[in-house]
PDB file of C-alpha atoms in Angstrom:
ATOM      1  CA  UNK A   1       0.000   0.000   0.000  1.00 48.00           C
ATOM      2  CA  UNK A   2       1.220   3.575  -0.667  1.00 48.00           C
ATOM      3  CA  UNK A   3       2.396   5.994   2.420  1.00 46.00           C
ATOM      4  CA  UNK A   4       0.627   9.243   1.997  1.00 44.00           C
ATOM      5  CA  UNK A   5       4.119  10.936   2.756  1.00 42.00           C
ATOM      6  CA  UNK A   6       5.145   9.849  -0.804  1.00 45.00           C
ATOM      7  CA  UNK A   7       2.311  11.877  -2.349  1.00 47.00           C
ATOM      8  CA  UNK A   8       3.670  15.638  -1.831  1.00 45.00           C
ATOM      9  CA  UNK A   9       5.701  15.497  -4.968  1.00 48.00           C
ATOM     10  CA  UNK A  10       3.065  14.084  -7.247  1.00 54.00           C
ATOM     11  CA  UNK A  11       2.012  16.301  -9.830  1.00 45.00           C
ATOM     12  CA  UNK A  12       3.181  19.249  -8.235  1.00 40.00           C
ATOM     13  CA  UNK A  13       4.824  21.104 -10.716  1.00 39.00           C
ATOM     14  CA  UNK A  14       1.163  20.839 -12.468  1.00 36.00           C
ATOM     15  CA  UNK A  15       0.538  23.586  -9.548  1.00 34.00           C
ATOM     16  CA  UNK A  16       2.877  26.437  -9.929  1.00 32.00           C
ATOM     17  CA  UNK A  17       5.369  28.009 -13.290  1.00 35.00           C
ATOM     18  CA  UNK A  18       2.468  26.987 -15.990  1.00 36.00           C
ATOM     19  CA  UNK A  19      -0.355  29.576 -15.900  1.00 36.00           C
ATOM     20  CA  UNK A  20      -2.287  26.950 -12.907  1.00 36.00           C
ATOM     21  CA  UNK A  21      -2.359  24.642 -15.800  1.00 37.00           C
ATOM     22  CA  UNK A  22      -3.743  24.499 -19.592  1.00 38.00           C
ATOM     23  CA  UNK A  23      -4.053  28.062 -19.680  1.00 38.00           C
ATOM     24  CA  UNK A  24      -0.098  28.166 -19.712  1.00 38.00           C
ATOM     25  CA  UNK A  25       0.385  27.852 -22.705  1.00 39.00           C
ATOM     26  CA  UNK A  26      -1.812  31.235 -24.314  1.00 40.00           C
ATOM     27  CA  UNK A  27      -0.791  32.745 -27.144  1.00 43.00           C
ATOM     28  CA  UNK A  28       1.169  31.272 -30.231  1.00 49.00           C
ATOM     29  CA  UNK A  29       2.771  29.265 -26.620  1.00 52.00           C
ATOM     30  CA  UNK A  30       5.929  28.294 -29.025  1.00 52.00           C
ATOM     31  CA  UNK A  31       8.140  29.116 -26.365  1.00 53.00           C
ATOM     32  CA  UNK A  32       5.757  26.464 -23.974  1.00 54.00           C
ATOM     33  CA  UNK A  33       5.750  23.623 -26.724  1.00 55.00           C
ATOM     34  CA  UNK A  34       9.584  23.973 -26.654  1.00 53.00           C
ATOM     35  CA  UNK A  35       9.276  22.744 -22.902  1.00 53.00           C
ATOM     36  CA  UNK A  36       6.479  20.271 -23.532  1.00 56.00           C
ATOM     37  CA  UNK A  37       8.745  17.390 -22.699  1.00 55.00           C
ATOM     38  CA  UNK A  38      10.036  19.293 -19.586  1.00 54.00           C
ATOM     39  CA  UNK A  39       6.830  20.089 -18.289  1.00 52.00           C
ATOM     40  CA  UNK A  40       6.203  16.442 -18.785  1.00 57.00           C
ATOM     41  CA  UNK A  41       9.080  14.746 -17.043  1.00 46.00           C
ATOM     42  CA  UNK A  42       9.024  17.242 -14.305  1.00 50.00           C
ATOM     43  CA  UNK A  43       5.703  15.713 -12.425  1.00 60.00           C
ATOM     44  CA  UNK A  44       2.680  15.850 -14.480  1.00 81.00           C
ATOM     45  CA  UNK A  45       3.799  12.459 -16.462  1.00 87.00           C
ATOM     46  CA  UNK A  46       2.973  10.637 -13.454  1.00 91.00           C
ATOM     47  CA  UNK A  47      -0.580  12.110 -12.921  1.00 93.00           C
ATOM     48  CA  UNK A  48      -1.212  11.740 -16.639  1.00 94.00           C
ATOM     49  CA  UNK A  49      -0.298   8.102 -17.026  1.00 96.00           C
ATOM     50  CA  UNK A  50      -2.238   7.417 -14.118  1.00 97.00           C
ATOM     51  CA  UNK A  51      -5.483   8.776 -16.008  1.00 97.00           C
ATOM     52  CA  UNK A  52      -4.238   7.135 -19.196  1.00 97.00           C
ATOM     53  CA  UNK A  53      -4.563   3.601 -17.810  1.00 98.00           C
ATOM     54  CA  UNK A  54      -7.826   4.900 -15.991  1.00 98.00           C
ATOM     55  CA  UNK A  55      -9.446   5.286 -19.094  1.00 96.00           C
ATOM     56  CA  UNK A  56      -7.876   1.749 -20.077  1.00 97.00           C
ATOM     57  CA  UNK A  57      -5.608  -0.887 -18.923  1.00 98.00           C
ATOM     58  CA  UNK A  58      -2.121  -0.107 -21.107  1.00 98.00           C
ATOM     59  CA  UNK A  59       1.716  -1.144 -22.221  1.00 97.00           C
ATOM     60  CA  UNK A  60       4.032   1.084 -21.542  1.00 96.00           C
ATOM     61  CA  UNK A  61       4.517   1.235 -25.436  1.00 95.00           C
ATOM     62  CA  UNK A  62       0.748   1.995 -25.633  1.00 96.00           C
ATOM     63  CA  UNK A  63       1.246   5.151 -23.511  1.00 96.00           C
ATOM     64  CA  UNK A  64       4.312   6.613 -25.336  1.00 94.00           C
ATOM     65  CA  UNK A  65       1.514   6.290 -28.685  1.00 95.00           C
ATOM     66  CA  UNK A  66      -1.273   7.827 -26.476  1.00 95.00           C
ATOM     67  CA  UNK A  67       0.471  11.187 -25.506  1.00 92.00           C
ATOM     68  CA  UNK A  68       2.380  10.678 -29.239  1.00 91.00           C
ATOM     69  CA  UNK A  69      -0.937  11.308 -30.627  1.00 92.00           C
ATOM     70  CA  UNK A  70      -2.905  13.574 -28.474  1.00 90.00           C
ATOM     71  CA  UNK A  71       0.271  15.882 -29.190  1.00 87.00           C
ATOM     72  CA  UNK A  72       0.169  15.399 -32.613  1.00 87.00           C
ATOM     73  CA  UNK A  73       3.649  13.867 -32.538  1.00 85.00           C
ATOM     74  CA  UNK A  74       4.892  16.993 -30.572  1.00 82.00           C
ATOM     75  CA  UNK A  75       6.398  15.431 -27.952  1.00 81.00           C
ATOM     76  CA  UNK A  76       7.011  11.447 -27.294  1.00 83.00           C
ATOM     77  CA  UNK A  77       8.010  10.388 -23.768  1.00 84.00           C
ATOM     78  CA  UNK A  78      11.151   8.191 -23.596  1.00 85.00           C
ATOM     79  CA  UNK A  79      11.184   4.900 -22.630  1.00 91.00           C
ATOM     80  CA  UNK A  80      13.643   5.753 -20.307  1.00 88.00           C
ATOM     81  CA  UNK A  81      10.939   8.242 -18.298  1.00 87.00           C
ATOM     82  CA  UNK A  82       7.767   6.373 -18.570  1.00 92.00           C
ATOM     83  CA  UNK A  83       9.044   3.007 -17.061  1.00 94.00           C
ATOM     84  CA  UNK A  84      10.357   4.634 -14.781  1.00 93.00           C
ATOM     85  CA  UNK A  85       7.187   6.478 -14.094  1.00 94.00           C
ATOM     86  CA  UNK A  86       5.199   3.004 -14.231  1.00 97.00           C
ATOM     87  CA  UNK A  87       7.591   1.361 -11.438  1.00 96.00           C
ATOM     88  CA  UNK A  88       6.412   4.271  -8.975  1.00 95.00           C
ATOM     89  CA  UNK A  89       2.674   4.171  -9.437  1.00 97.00           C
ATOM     90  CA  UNK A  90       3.377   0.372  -9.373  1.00 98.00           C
ATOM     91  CA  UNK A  91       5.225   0.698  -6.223  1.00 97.00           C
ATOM     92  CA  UNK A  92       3.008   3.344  -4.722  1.00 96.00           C
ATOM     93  CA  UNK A  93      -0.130   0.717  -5.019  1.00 98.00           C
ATOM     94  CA  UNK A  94      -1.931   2.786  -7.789  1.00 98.00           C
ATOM     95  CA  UNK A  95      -1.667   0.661 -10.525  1.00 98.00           C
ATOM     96  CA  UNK A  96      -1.026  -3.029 -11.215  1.00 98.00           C
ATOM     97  CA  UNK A  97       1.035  -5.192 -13.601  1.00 98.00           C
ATOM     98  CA  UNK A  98       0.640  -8.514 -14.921  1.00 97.00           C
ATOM     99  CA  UNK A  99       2.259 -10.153 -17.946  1.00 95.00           C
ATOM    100  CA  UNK A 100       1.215 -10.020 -21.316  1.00 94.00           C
ATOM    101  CA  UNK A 101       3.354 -12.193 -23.792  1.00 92.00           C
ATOM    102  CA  UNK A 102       6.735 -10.366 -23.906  1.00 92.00           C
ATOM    103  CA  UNK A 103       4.975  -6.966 -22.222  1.00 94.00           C
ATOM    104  CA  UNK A 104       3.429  -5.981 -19.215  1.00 97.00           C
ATOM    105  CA  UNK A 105      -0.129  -4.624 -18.841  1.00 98.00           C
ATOM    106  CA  UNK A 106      -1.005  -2.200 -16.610  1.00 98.00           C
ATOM    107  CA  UNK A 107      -4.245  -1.771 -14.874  1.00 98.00           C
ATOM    108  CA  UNK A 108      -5.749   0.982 -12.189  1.00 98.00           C
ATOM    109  CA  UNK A 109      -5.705  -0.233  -8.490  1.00 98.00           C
ATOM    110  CA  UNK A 110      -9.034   1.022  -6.277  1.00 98.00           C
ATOM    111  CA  UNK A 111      -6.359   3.062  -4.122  1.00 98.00           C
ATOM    112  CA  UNK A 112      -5.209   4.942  -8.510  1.00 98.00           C
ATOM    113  CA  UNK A 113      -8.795   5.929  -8.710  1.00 98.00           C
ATOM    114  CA  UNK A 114      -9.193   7.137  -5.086  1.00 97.00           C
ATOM    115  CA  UNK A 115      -6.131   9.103  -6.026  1.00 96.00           C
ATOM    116  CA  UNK A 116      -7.307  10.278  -8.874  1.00 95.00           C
ATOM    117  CA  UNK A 117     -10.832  11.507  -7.551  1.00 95.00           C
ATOM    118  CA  UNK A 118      -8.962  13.630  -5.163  1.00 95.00           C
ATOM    119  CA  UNK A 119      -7.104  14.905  -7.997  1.00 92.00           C
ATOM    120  CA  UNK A 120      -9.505  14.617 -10.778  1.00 92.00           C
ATOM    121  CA  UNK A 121      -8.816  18.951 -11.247  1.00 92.00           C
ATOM    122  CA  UNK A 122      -4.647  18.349 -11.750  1.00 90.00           C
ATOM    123  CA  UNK A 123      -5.349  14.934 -13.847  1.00 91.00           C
ATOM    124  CA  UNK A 124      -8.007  16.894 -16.259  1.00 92.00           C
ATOM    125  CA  UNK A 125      -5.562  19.687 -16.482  1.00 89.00           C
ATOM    126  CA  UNK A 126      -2.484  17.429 -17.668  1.00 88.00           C
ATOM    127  CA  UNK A 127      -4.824  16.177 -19.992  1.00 91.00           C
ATOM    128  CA  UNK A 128      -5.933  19.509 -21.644  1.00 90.00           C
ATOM    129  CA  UNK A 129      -2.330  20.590 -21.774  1.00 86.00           C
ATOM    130  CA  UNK A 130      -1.839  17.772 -24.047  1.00 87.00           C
ATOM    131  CA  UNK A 131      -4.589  18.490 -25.536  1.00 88.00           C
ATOM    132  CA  UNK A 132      -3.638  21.918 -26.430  1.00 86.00           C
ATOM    133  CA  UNK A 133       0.162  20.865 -27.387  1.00 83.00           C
ATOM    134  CA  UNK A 134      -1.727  18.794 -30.040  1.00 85.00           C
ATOM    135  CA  UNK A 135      -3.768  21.584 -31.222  1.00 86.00           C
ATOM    136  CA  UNK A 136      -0.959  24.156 -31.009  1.00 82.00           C
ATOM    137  CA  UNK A 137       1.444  21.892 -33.168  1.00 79.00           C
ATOM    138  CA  UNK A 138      -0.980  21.632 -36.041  1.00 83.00           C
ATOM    139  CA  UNK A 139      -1.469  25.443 -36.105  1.00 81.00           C
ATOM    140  CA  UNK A 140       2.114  25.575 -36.554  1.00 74.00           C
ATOM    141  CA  UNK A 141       2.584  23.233 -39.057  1.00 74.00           C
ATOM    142  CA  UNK A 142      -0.597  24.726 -41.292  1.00 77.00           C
ATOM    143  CA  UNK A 143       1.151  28.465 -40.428  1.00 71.00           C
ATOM    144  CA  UNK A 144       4.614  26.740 -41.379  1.00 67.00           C
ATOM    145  CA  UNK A 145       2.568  24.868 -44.856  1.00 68.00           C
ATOM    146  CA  UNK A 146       1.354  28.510 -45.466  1.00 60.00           C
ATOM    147  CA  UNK A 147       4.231  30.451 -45.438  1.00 55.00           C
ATOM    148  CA  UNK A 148       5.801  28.040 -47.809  1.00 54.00           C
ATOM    149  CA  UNK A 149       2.980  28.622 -50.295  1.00 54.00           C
ATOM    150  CA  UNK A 150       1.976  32.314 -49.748  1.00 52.00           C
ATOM    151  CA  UNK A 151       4.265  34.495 -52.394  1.00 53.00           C
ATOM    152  CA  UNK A 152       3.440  37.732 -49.981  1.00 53.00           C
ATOM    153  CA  UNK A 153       5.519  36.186 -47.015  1.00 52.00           C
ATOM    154  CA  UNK A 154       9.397  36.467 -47.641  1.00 60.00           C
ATOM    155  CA  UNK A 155      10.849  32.647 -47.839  1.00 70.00           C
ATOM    156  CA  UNK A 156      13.185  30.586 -45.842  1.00 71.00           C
ATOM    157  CA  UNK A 157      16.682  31.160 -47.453  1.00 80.00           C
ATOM    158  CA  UNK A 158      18.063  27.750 -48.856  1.00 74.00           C
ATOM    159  CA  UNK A 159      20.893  28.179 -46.504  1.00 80.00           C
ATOM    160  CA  UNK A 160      18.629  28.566 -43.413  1.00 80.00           C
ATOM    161  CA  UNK A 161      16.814  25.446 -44.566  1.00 76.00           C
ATOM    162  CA  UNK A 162      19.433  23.407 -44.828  1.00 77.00           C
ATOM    163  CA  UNK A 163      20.381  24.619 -41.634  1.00 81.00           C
ATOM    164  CA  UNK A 164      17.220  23.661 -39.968  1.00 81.00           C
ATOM    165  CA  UNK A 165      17.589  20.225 -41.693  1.00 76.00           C
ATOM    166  CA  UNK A 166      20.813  19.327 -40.037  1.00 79.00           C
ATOM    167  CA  UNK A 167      19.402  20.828 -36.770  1.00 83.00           C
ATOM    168  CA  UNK A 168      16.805  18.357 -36.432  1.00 80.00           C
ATOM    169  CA  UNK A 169      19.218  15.777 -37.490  1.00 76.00           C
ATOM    170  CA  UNK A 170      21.753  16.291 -34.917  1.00 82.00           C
ATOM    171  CA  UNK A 171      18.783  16.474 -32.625  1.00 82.00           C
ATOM    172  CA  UNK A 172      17.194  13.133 -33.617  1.00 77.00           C
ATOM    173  CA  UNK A 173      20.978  11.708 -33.629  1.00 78.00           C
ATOM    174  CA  UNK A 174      21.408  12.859 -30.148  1.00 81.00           C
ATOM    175  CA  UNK A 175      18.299  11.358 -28.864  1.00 78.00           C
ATOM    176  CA  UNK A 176      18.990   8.343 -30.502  1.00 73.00           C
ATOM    177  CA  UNK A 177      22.027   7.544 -28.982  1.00 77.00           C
ATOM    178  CA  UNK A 178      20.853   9.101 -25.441  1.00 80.00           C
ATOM    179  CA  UNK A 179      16.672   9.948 -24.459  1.00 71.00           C
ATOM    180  CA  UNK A 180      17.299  11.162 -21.829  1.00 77.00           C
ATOM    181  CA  UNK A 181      19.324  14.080 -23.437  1.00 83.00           C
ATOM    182  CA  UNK A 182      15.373  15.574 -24.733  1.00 82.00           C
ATOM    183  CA  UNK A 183      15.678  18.290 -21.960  1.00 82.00           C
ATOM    184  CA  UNK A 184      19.446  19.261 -22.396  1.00 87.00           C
ATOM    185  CA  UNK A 185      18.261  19.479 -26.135  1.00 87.00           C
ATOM    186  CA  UNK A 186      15.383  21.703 -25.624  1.00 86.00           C
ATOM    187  CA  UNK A 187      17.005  24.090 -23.646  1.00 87.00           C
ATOM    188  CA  UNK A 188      19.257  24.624 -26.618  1.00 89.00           C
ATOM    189  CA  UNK A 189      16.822  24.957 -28.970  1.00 87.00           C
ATOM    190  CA  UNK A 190      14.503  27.810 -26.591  1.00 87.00           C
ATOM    191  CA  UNK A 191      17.814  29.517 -26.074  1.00 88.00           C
ATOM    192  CA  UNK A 192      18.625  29.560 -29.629  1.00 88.00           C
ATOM    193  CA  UNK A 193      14.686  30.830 -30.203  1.00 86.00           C
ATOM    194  CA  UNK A 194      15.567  33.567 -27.973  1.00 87.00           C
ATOM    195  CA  UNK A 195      18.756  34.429 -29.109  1.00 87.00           C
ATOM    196  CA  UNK A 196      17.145  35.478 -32.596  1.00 85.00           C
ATOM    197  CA  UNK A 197      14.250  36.872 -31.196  1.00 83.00           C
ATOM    198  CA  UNK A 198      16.755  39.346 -28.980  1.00 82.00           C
ATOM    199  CA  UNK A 199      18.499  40.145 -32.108  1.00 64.00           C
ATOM    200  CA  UNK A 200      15.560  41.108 -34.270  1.00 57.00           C
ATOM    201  CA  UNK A 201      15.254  44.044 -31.938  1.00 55.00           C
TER     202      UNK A 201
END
């Protein structure tokens, strides 16, 4: 059974540094998608997997596709952070595992939901944010699909594309050969953001 004393750093980032929760990310929020997987591994992961295998028993693969999609491929937990995240709710008596062929399947425990009831505001919350990282992402891929087709908007030099290009592929290289580098990796990229923003002034 889980000791109550464990609770206090549940989720609690969902309570402070994010606008008290979806409303965080106003605006264009490109600044807040850049620190979608922060946000994430910080404390709300735990409440939101929690809900996730509420809604449904689930792999840990299954959950990593979940948030995949309601983000519109935004941002994709590692492996290395939502195990981990299963072995505490596991270990903290709110969910339960049992084996299913070569993975394990993950189901809600009476003491999850109770949890969750008393939380239901913070767990609806993590939700929408995802929700709203989804919905945020396609506006800035139709505003990226635009600008690429409007002749009135000036056009991303070939240099700067290419540029961009090998950005992403360092990025995705980097990942590869380390996940858990995602928030070293988006720090760089929000400082970078700034850094051109500061000089446009």
């Amino acid at each position: 059974m889980a000791r109550h004393g464990r609770h206090g750093g549940f989720g609690r980032h969902g309570r402070r540094g994010h606008g008290g929760g979806p409303g965080g990310l106003g605006g264009d929020g490109f600044d807040e998608m850049m620190h979608a997987g922060r946000l994430m591994a910080q404390g709300d992961l735990r409440l939101i997997v929690l809900a996730l295998i509420a809604e449904q028993p689930r792999h840990g693969y299954d959950l990593i596709k979940v948030i995949e999609e309601r983000t519109a491929d935004w941002y994709s937990p590692s492996p290395g952070v939502v195990y981990p995240t299963l072995t505490y709710l596991e270990e903290a008596g709110y969910v339960t595992s049992q084996p299913d062929g070569a993975k394990k399947l993950y189901t809600v425990t009476a003491e999850g939901n109770a949890y969750l009831a008393e939380n239901r505001a913070l767990a609806e919350a993590g939700l929408q944010r995802l929700t709203l990282i989804g919905e945020k992402a396609r506006r800035i891929r139709e505003r990226m699909r635009g600008d690429e087709s409007d002749d009135d908007r000036p056009r991303v030099p070939h240099m700067v594309r290419a540029a961009l290009h090998n950005l992403r592929d360092a990025a995705a290289e980097r990942l590869g050969n380390d996940p858990d580098a995602e928030a070293k990796i988006t720090e760089i990229l929000v400082r970078a953001a700034s850094e051109l923003r500061k000089r446009e002034n």
